[in-house]
Tab-separated table of C-alpha atoms in Angstrom:
chain	number	residue	atom	x	y	z
J	1	ALA	CA	-0.081	10.520	-14.727
J	2	ALA	CA	2.360	13.413	-14.336
J	3	ARG	CA	4.975	11.513	-16.329
J	4	ILE	CA	2.463	10.809	-19.118
J	5	LEU	CA	1.527	14.498	-19.324
J	6	HIS	CA	5.209	15.375	-19.372
J	7	ARG	CA	5.856	13.081	-22.364
J	8	LEU	CA	2.805	14.216	-24.266
J	9	ARG	CA	3.717	17.876	-23.893
J	10	HIS	CA	7.117	17.134	-25.415
J	11	ALA	CA	5.536	15.035	-28.173
J	12	LEU	CA	3.181	17.858	-29.116
J	13	ALA	CA	5.996	20.405	-29.030
J	14	GLY	CA	8.020	18.320	-31.497
J	15	GLU	CA	10.462	15.488	-31.535
J	16	GLY	CA	13.501	17.725	-31.263
J	17	GLY	CA	12.298	19.837	-28.351
J	18	ARG	CA	12.798	17.361	-25.565
J	19	GLU	CA	15.024	18.591	-22.778
J	20	GLU	CA	17.143	16.238	-20.742
J	21	PRO	CA	17.874	16.866	-17.071
J	22	ALA	CA	21.340	18.037	-16.261
J	23	GLY	CA	23.785	15.270	-15.558
J	24	GLY	CA	21.472	12.594	-16.965
J	25	GLY	CA	23.999	11.184	-19.410
J	26	GLY	CA	26.668	10.008	-17.009
J	27	GLU	CA	24.489	8.880	-14.139
J	28	ALA	CA	24.128	5.322	-15.390
J	29	GLU	CA	27.460	4.343	-13.921
J	30	ASP	CA	27.070	6.244	-10.656
J	31	CYS	CA	23.573	4.939	-9.962
J	32	PRO	CA	23.293	1.262	-11.016
J	33	GLU	CA	19.523	1.169	-10.597
J	34	SER	CA	19.081	3.570	-13.532
J	35	SER	CA	19.538	0.661	-15.931
J	36	GLU	CA	16.115	-0.717	-14.928
J	37	LEU	CA	14.373	2.681	-15.069
J	38	GLU	CA	13.883	3.299	-18.749
J	39	ASP	CA	11.748	6.412	-18.314
J	40	ASP	CA	13.346	7.876	-15.203
J	41	THR	CA	15.803	10.230	-16.885
J	42	GLU	CA	13.121	11.720	-19.115
J	43	GLY	CA	10.646	12.371	-16.310
J	44	LEU	CA	13.007	13.058	-13.428
J	45	SER	CA	12.038	16.697	-12.910
J	46	THR	CA	8.379	15.774	-13.126
J	47	ARG	CA	8.926	12.992	-10.621
J	48	LEU	CA	10.463	15.381	-8.136
J	49	SER	CA	7.805	18.071	-8.475
J	50	GLY	CA	4.758	15.889	-9.082
J	51	THR	CA	3.940	12.728	-7.177
J	52	LEU	CA	7.109	12.657	-5.080
J	53	SER	CA	7.805	15.230	-2.403
J	54	PHE	CA	10.775	15.082	-0.108
J	55	THR	CA	12.731	17.153	2.385
J	56	SER	CA	16.491	17.412	2.431
J	57	HIS	CA	18.659	20.045	4.077
J	58	GLU	CA	21.389	19.490	1.526
J	59	ASP	CA	19.235	20.218	-1.554
J	60	GLU	CA	17.069	23.157	-0.533
J	61	ASP	CA	18.011	25.082	-3.680
J	62	GLU	CA	16.902	22.205	-5.928
J	63	ASP	CA	13.581	21.978	-4.061
J	64	GLU	CA	12.862	25.659	-4.677
J	65	GLU	CA	13.591	25.316	-8.391
J	66	GLU	CA	11.022	22.540	-8.751
J	67	ASP	CA	8.269	24.256	-6.753
J	68	GLY	CA	7.055	26.217	-9.772
J	69	ALA	CA	6.252	23.081	-11.774
J	70	SER	CA	4.480	21.318	-8.937
J	71	GLU	CA	1.375	23.493	-9.178
J	72	GLU	CA	0.856	22.492	-12.792
J	73	LEU	CA	1.588	18.780	-12.600
J	74	GLU	CA	0.619	17.850	-9.087
J	75	GLU	CA	-1.928	15.007	-8.886
J	76	PRO	CA	-3.406	13.048	-5.955
J	77	ALA	CA	-1.062	10.183	-5.130
J	78	GLN	CA	-3.618	7.427	-5.535
J	79	GLY	CA	-5.119	8.665	-8.782
J	80	ALA	CA	-1.721	9.292	-10.344
J	81	ALA	CA	-0.522	5.759	-9.732
J	82	ALA	CA	-3.733	4.154	-10.892
J	83	GLY	CA	-3.793	6.203	-14.069
J	84	ALA	CA	-0.169	5.574	-14.952
J	85	GLU	CA	-0.320	1.822	-14.394
J	86	ASP	CA	-3.621	1.448	-16.258
J	87	GLY	CA	-2.117	2.731	-19.475
J	88	GLY	CA	-2.932	6.430	-19.037
J	89	LYS	CA	-6.738	6.248	-19.344
J	90	CYS	CA	-8.104	9.739	-19.052
J	91	ARG	CA	-11.756	8.729	-18.541
J	92	GLY	CA	-13.647	5.850	-16.993
J	93	GLY	CA	-14.570	4.583	-13.539
J	94	GLU	CA	-11.406	2.593	-13.054
J	95	ARG	CA	-9.476	5.665	-12.072
J	96	GLY	CA	-10.032	5.949	-8.363
J	97	GLY	CA	-13.315	3.991	-8.512
J	98	THR	CA	-15.416	7.168	-8.562
J	99	GLY	CA	-18.153	5.609	-10.685
J	100	MET	CA	-17.579	7.843	-13.745
J	101	THR	CA	-18.919	6.376	-16.983
J	102	PRO	CA	-17.162	6.745	-20.323
J	103	LEU	CA	-18.576	8.955	-23.048
J	104	SER	CA	-20.737	6.938	-25.423
J	105	SER	CA	-20.732	7.314	-29.178
J	106	ALA	CA	-24.215	8.857	-29.040
J	107	ALA	CA	-23.377	11.463	-26.375
J	108	ALA	CA	-23.824	15.144	-27.222
J	109	PRO	CA	-21.811	17.133	-27.874
J	110	ARG	CA	-19.462	14.798	-29.722
J	111	ARG	CA	-16.015	15.218	-28.211
J	112	ASP	CA	-13.061	12.919	-27.867
J	113	PRO	CA	-12.445	12.281	-24.138
J	114	CYS	CA	-8.735	12.848	-24.725
J	115	ASP	CA	-9.009	16.055	-26.783
J	116	GLU	CA	-7.059	17.956	-24.168
J	117	TRP	CA	-4.042	15.761	-24.954
J	118	GLY	CA	-4.214	16.308	-28.712
J	119	PRO	CA	-6.879	16.507	-31.422
J	120	ALA	CA	-8.108	13.108	-32.526
J	121	ALA	CA	-8.577	14.339	-36.086
J	122	GLU	CA	-4.822	14.631	-36.526
J	123	ARG	CA	-4.397	10.926	-35.758
J	124	PRO	CA	-5.874	8.538	-38.354
J	125	GLY	CA	-8.413	6.260	-36.690
J	126	GLY	CA	-8.221	8.208	-33.434
J	127	SER	CA	-11.987	8.300	-32.783
J	128	LEU	CA	-12.299	4.621	-33.717
J	129	LEU	CA	-9.583	3.716	-31.221
J	130	THR	CA	-11.371	5.727	-28.537
J	131	ARG	CA	-14.650	3.875	-29.147
J	132	GLN	CA	-12.843	0.546	-29.080
J	133	LEU	CA	-11.238	1.386	-25.733
J	134	GLN	CA	-14.583	2.481	-24.335
J	135	GLU	CA	-16.224	-0.774	-25.434
J	136	LEU	CA	-13.366	-2.807	-23.975
J	137	TRP	CA	-13.723	-0.942	-20.712
J	138	ARG	CA	-17.477	-1.640	-20.598
J	139	ARG	CA	-16.929	-5.356	-21.144
J	140	SER	CA	-14.180	-5.545	-18.525
J	141	ARG	CA	-16.196	-3.837	-15.769
J	142	GLY	CA	-18.035	-7.031	-14.891
J	143	SER	CA	-15.097	-9.386	-15.340
J	144	LEU	CA	-13.697	-11.438	-12.481
J	145	ALA	CA	-10.074	-10.586	-13.191
J	146	PRO	CA	-8.042	-10.132	-9.983
J	147	GLN	CA	-7.353	-6.566	-8.942
J	148	ARG	CA	-3.845	-5.326	-9.351
J	149	LEU	CA	-1.932	-3.907	-6.401
J	150	LEU	CA	0.179	-0.819	-7.030
J	151	PHE	CA	3.040	0.488	-4.946
J	152	GLU	CA	3.769	4.206	-5.034
J	153	VAL	CA	6.406	6.158	-3.108
J	154	THR	CA	4.540	9.321	-2.153
J	155	SER	CA	7.219	11.016	-0.056
J	156	ALA	CA	10.824	10.622	1.017
J	157	SER	CA	12.419	12.466	3.919
J	158	VAL	CA	16.002	12.628	5.129
J	159	VAL	CA	16.132	11.619	8.811
J	160	SER	CA	19.109	12.606	10.943
J	161	GLU	CA	19.664	10.805	14.221
J	162	ARG	CA	22.530	10.905	16.684
J	163	SER	CA	24.728	8.372	14.968
J	164	SER	CA	23.037	7.843	11.589
J	165	LYS	CA	21.383	9.577	8.678
J	166	TYR	CA	19.041	7.867	6.256
J	167	VAL	CA	16.162	8.402	3.824
J	168	LEU	CA	12.706	7.234	4.930
J	169	TYR	CA	10.396	6.316	2.031
J	170	THR	CA	6.610	6.430	2.504
J	171	ILE	CA	4.801	3.958	0.237
J	172	TYR	CA	1.090	3.667	-0.525
J	173	LEU	CA	-0.505	0.310	-1.390
J	174	ILE	CA	-3.245	1.024	-3.930
J	175	ARG	CA	-5.757	-1.351	-5.506
J	176	THR	CA	-6.628	-0.441	-9.076
J	177	GLY	CA	-10.241	0.362	-9.789
J	178	GLN	CA	-11.051	1.477	-6.260
J	179	PHE	CA	-10.835	4.643	-4.195
J	180	ASP	CA	-9.384	4.182	-0.720
J	181	LYS	CA	-10.611	6.763	1.764
J	182	ALA	CA	-7.929	5.643	4.214
J	183	PRO	CA	-4.863	4.384	2.336
J	184	ALA	CA	-2.606	1.600	3.545
J	185	THR	CA	0.898	2.997	4.054
J	186	ILE	CA	4.332	1.865	5.152
J	187	ALA	CA	7.511	3.817	5.885
J	188	ARG	CA	10.765	1.973	5.166
J	189	ARG	CA	14.409	2.843	4.724
J	190	TYR	CA	16.960	1.407	2.296
J	191	SER	CA	18.250	-1.136	4.832
J	192	ASP	CA	14.727	-2.565	5.231
J	193	PHE	CA	14.447	-3.153	1.484
J	194	GLU	CA	17.932	-4.609	1.432
J	195	GLN	CA	17.062	-7.083	4.201
J	196	LEU	CA	13.918	-8.168	2.344
J	197	ASN	CA	15.913	-8.624	-0.853
J	198	ARG	CA	18.541	-10.723	0.946
J	199	ARG	CA	15.969	-12.964	2.665
J	200	LEU	CA	14.037	-13.582	-0.536
J	201	ARG	CA	17.171	-14.385	-2.533
J	202	CYS	CA	18.164	-16.987	0.068
J	203	ARG	CA	14.802	-18.751	-0.208
J	204	PHE	CA	13.765	-18.065	-3.830
J	205	SER	CA	17.077	-17.906	-5.649
J	206	CYS	CA	15.619	-18.916	-9.039
J	207	ASP	CA	12.622	-16.576	-8.924
J	208	MET	CA	14.748	-13.691	-7.694
J	209	ALA	CA	17.337	-14.060	-10.459
J	210	GLY	CA	15.487	-11.603	-12.699
J	211	VAL	CA	14.513	-9.113	-9.958
J	212	ALA	CA	16.603	-5.936	-10.009
J	213	PHE	CA	17.536	-4.155	-6.792
J	214	PRO	CA	19.368	-0.810	-6.418
J	215	ARG	CA	22.836	-1.303	-5.028
J	216	LYS	CA	24.431	0.744	-2.288
J	217	ARG	CA	26.192	3.985	-3.119
J	218	LEU	CA	29.243	5.449	-1.441
J	219	ARG	CA	28.323	9.066	-2.146
J	220	ARG	CA	25.414	11.342	-3.158
J	221	ASN	CA	22.888	9.234	-1.243
J	222	PHE	CA	20.815	12.241	-0.200
J	223	THR	CA	20.573	14.190	-3.466
J	224	ALA	CA	17.243	14.826	-5.145
J	225	GLU	CA	18.175	12.731	-8.173
J	226	THR	CA	19.265	9.696	-6.149
J	227	ILE	CA	16.135	9.814	-3.991
J	228	ALA	CA	13.883	10.038	-7.050
J	229	LYS	CA	15.623	7.153	-8.827
J	230	ARG	CA	15.565	4.944	-5.750
J	231	SER	CA	11.897	5.752	-5.189
J	232	ARG	CA	11.083	4.503	-8.680
J	233	ALA	CA	13.374	1.488	-8.202
J	234	PHE	CA	11.602	0.475	-4.974
J	235	GLU	CA	8.217	0.765	-6.690
J	236	GLN	CA	9.383	-1.537	-9.472
J	237	PHE	CA	11.041	-3.886	-6.989
J	238	LEU	CA	7.844	-4.401	-4.955
J	239	SER	CA	5.678	-4.670	-8.075
J	240	HIS	CA	7.981	-7.344	-9.518
J	241	LEU	CA	7.901	-9.317	-6.263
J	242	HIS	CA	4.118	-9.092	-6.053
J	243	SER	CA	3.797	-10.475	-9.589
J	244	ILE	CA	5.491	-13.766	-8.575
J	245	ASP	CA	2.949	-16.116	-6.948
J	246	GLU	CA	5.234	-17.928	-4.515
J	247	ILE	CA	6.929	-14.760	-3.335
J	248	ARG	CA	3.622	-12.891	-3.017
J	249	ARG	CA	2.338	-15.555	-0.591
J	250	SER	CA	5.584	-15.976	1.358
J	251	PRO	CA	5.812	-14.840	5.019
J	252	GLU	CA	8.990	-12.907	4.245
J	253	PHE	CA	7.223	-10.705	1.701
J	254	LEU	CA	3.958	-10.293	3.626
J	255	GLU	CA	5.483	-9.538	7.007
J	256	PHE	CA	7.706	-6.890	5.471
J	257	PHE	CA	4.532	-4.799	5.173
J	258	PHE	CA	2.490	-5.368	8.320
J	259	LEU	CA	4.688	-6.988	10.997
J	260	PRO	CA	6.345	-3.685	12.088
J	261	ASP	CA	2.894	-2.152	12.559
J	262	LEU	CA	1.702	-5.148	14.580
J	263	ARG	CA	4.701	-4.884	16.888
J	264	ALA	CA	4.255	-1.150	17.335
J	265	ALA	CA	0.516	-1.509	17.960
J	266	GLN	CA	1.074	-4.256	20.523
J	267	ARG	CA	3.642	-2.107	22.331
J	268	LEU	CA	1.292	0.886	22.397
J	269	THR	CA	-1.582	-1.267	23.664
J	270	CYS	CA	0.551	-2.657	26.481
J	271	THR	CA	1.438	0.864	27.630
J	272	GLY	CA	-2.189	2.028	27.572
J	273	MET	CA	-1.850	4.393	24.582
J	274	TYR	CA	-5.042	3.096	23.024
J	275	ARG	CA	-5.770	5.955	20.622
J	276	GLU	CA	-2.303	5.749	19.042
J	277	ALA	CA	-2.502	1.946	19.052
J	278	LEU	CA	-5.892	2.048	17.322
J	279	ALA	CA	-4.491	3.986	14.363
J	280	THR	CA	-1.609	1.514	14.038
J	281	TRP	CA	-3.884	-1.540	14.285
J	282	ALA	CA	-6.135	0.027	11.631
J	283	ASN	CA	-3.234	0.528	9.223
J	284	ALA	CA	-2.112	-3.075	9.790
J	285	TYR	CA	-5.694	-4.146	8.999
J	286	ARG	CA	-5.664	-2.215	5.703
J	287	LEU	CA	-2.255	-3.599	4.740
J	288	GLN	CA	-3.384	-7.201	5.242
J	289	ASP	CA	-6.614	-6.474	3.389
J	290	ARG	CA	-4.696	-5.104	0.375
J	291	LEU	CA	-2.339	-8.088	0.414
J	292	GLY	CA	-5.219	-10.585	0.590
J	293	VAL	CA	-4.331	-12.296	3.881
J	294	CYS	CA	-7.588	-11.707	5.759
J	295	SER	CA	-7.858	-15.295	7.029
J	296	SER	CA	-4.475	-15.656	8.734
J	297	GLY	CA	-3.671	-15.726	12.424
J	298	ARG	CA	-2.077	-12.297	12.167
J	299	PHE	CA	-5.329	-10.879	10.857
J	300	LEU	CA	-7.274	-12.354	13.791
J	301	LEU	CA	-4.742	-10.776	16.135
J	302	THR	CA	-5.291	-7.461	14.348
J	303	LEU	CA	-9.058	-7.748	14.873
J	304	ALA	CA	-8.408	-8.487	18.541
J	305	GLY	CA	-6.280	-5.340	18.811
J	306	LEU	CA	-8.968	-3.248	17.144
J	307	ALA	CA	-11.691	-4.670	19.413
J	308	VAL	CA	-9.662	-4.044	22.579
J	309	CYS	CA	-8.737	-0.472	21.648
J	310	HIS	CA	-12.283	0.399	20.549
J	311	GLN	CA	-13.622	-0.996	23.822
J	312	GLU	CA	-11.105	0.914	25.932
J	313	LEU	CA	-12.083	4.121	24.104
J	314	ASP	CA	-15.821	3.429	24.717
J	315	GLN	CA	-16.460	2.802	21.025
J	316	LEU	CA	-18.514	-0.289	21.781
J	317	GLY	CA	-20.301	-0.555	18.427
J	318	GLU	CA	-17.008	-0.690	16.539
J	319	ALA	CA	-15.588	-3.220	19.022
J	320	HIS	CA	-18.678	-5.409	18.577
J	321	GLY	CA	-18.247	-5.280	14.793
J	322	CYS	CA	-14.623	-6.422	15.044
J	323	CYS	CA	-15.645	-9.396	17.197
J	324	GLU	CA	-18.371	-10.358	14.729
J	325	GLN	CA	-15.916	-10.271	11.829
J	326	ALA	CA	-13.458	-12.452	13.748
J	327	LEU	CA	-16.163	-14.984	14.667
J	328	GLN	CA	-17.178	-15.244	11.014
J	329	LEU	CA	-13.579	-16.145	10.155
J	330	LEU	CA	-13.534	-18.680	13.018
J	331	GLU	CA	-16.871	-20.217	11.970
J	332	ALA	CA	-15.298	-23.226	10.285
J	333	GLN	CA	-12.654	-23.803	12.987
J	334	GLY	CA	-13.587	-26.097	15.831
J	335	SER	CA	-10.809	-24.905	18.098
J	336	HIS	CA	-8.596	-21.836	18.085
J	337	PRO	CA	-6.798	-20.058	20.938
J	338	LEU	CA	-8.754	-16.876	20.224
J	339	LEU	CA	-12.184	-18.488	19.774
J	340	GLY	CA	-13.145	-18.511	23.451
J	341	PRO	CA	-11.896	-14.970	24.159
J	342	PHE	CA	-13.661	-13.602	21.068
J	343	LEU	CA	-16.945	-15.336	22.029
J	344	GLN	CA	-16.807	-13.994	25.576
J	345	ALA	CA	-15.995	-10.476	24.369
J	346	HIS	CA	-18.801	-10.659	21.783
J	347	VAL	CA	-21.389	-11.712	24.366
J	348	HIS	CA	-20.358	-8.881	26.690
J	349	LEU	CA	-20.349	-6.241	23.941
J	350	ALA	CA	-23.639	-7.480	22.434
J	351	TRP	CA	-25.275	-7.053	25.842
J	352	LYS	CA	-23.852	-3.526	26.093
J	353	VAL	CA	-25.027	-2.352	22.662
J	354	GLY	CA	-28.307	-4.276	22.613
J	355	LYS	CA	-27.424	-6.792	19.872
J	356	ASP	CA	-28.356	-10.446	19.560
J	357	LYS	CA	-25.950	-12.636	21.508
J	358	ARG	CA	-27.737	-15.987	21.426
J	359	ARG	CA	-25.532	-17.561	18.753
J	360	SER	CA	-22.329	-16.719	20.631
J	361	GLU	CA	-23.839	-18.023	23.892
J	362	ALA	CA	-24.730	-21.282	22.137
J	363	ARG	CA	-21.187	-21.649	20.810
J	364	LEU	CA	-19.816	-20.994	24.300
J	365	GLN	CA	-22.101	-23.715	25.665
J	366	ASP	CA	-20.790	-26.133	23.031
J	367	LEU	CA	-17.239	-25.350	24.149
J	368	ARG	CA	-18.171	-26.025	27.786
J	369	GLU	CA	-19.716	-29.347	26.877
J	370	ALA	CA	-16.559	-30.220	24.926
J	371	GLY	CA	-14.588	-29.821	28.170
J	372	LEU	CA	-12.953	-26.441	27.541
J	373	PRO	CA	-12.397	-24.646	30.874
J	374	LEU	CA	-13.749	-21.214	29.933
J	375	GLN	CA	-13.214	-19.846	33.428
J	376	GLN	CA	-9.463	-20.255	32.936
J	377	GLN	CA	-9.463	-18.709	29.471
J	378	PRO	CA	-7.543	-15.428	29.191
J	379	SER	CA	-9.373	-12.317	28.102
J	380	LEU	CA	-8.986	-10.899	24.613
J	381	LYS	CA	-6.664	-8.192	25.950
J	382	GLU	CA	-4.484	-10.723	27.768
J	383	CYS	CA	-4.171	-12.835	24.606
J	384	LEU	CA	-3.210	-9.730	22.688
J	385	ILE	CA	-0.481	-8.694	25.093
J	386	LYS	CA	1.007	-12.189	25.472
J	387	GLU	CA	1.117	-13.005	21.753
J	388	PRO	CA	4.766	-13.246	20.615
J	389	LEU	CA	5.431	-11.305	17.422
J	390	GLU	CA	8.789	-12.625	16.236
């Protein structure tokens, strides 16, 4: 949204008044990824001061220069991405899913929803186009079209360790048309993206032929301009991968997002740091929900982690809800390693919180009659700790 405002301000000021960032002309050779970023040079300063914030000890002067513009152009990260990818709609419930309705043709007073971007009277057919867009939006509200997943780099920080220095990019996964109270986030460095790119090219060489990836640079890796361009390149890279069906469903692509969180959450649970583990399990849950893999074994493991941590923190109602969700997913499966542990945990928690446990007790009885030794079954926590996450 900040980039759209930036362009429109220049368009209203006149065709000849556009200012180019310093050094923008010769950067195409130094930074190969700029060839795939058609609008990056024009909106680079806006990118740095608007939706992208970063910290770098080497570019403190550049940060201070951009602080003045950030107050004017700064937008919430989720709303900015949704608005930009949806074609710059300035009204309507799709932006953030807040339930706002578009202005109808009979509304009073009559005012173009986009008057703040330029008078409609100066554009022939402007009001007609607005009404057409409003009608299209009304018809599309009830459609069954799949929701689009957006990837936005919201921050980038330079991390200095004993023997290395790198940029850590924080990325939000945003579903268009909805407002996420708790966003799904990942934090990855360049080498993580490079490893994903290499693995996907080995398996999907044909599909990956048209996917651009920013190459390594020998110098100026920590400048504001390089960080901004790579941020945009990573957004485009993930969006392009997600648009390809086979890649979107591949384990390599999916586990890039949530497997590090699962490993970290399992490690925290094993060491008894349940509050920290709960936050990590919850983020892994949101990531898998955004990616549409809520019926996989990893998702059941995530529900087990949430149930265990909630129970250890005496949040029994939340733990009971996690077990119920898992049992609904296991409804159609006659046998699963986690079925017995989830049933036993559900019966115990239902007794604690005063909920109905008869269905779970009946399913446990069916398992006993089928010859499953429930007395030797590990608990939900034991299954969680012993699960290998390779």
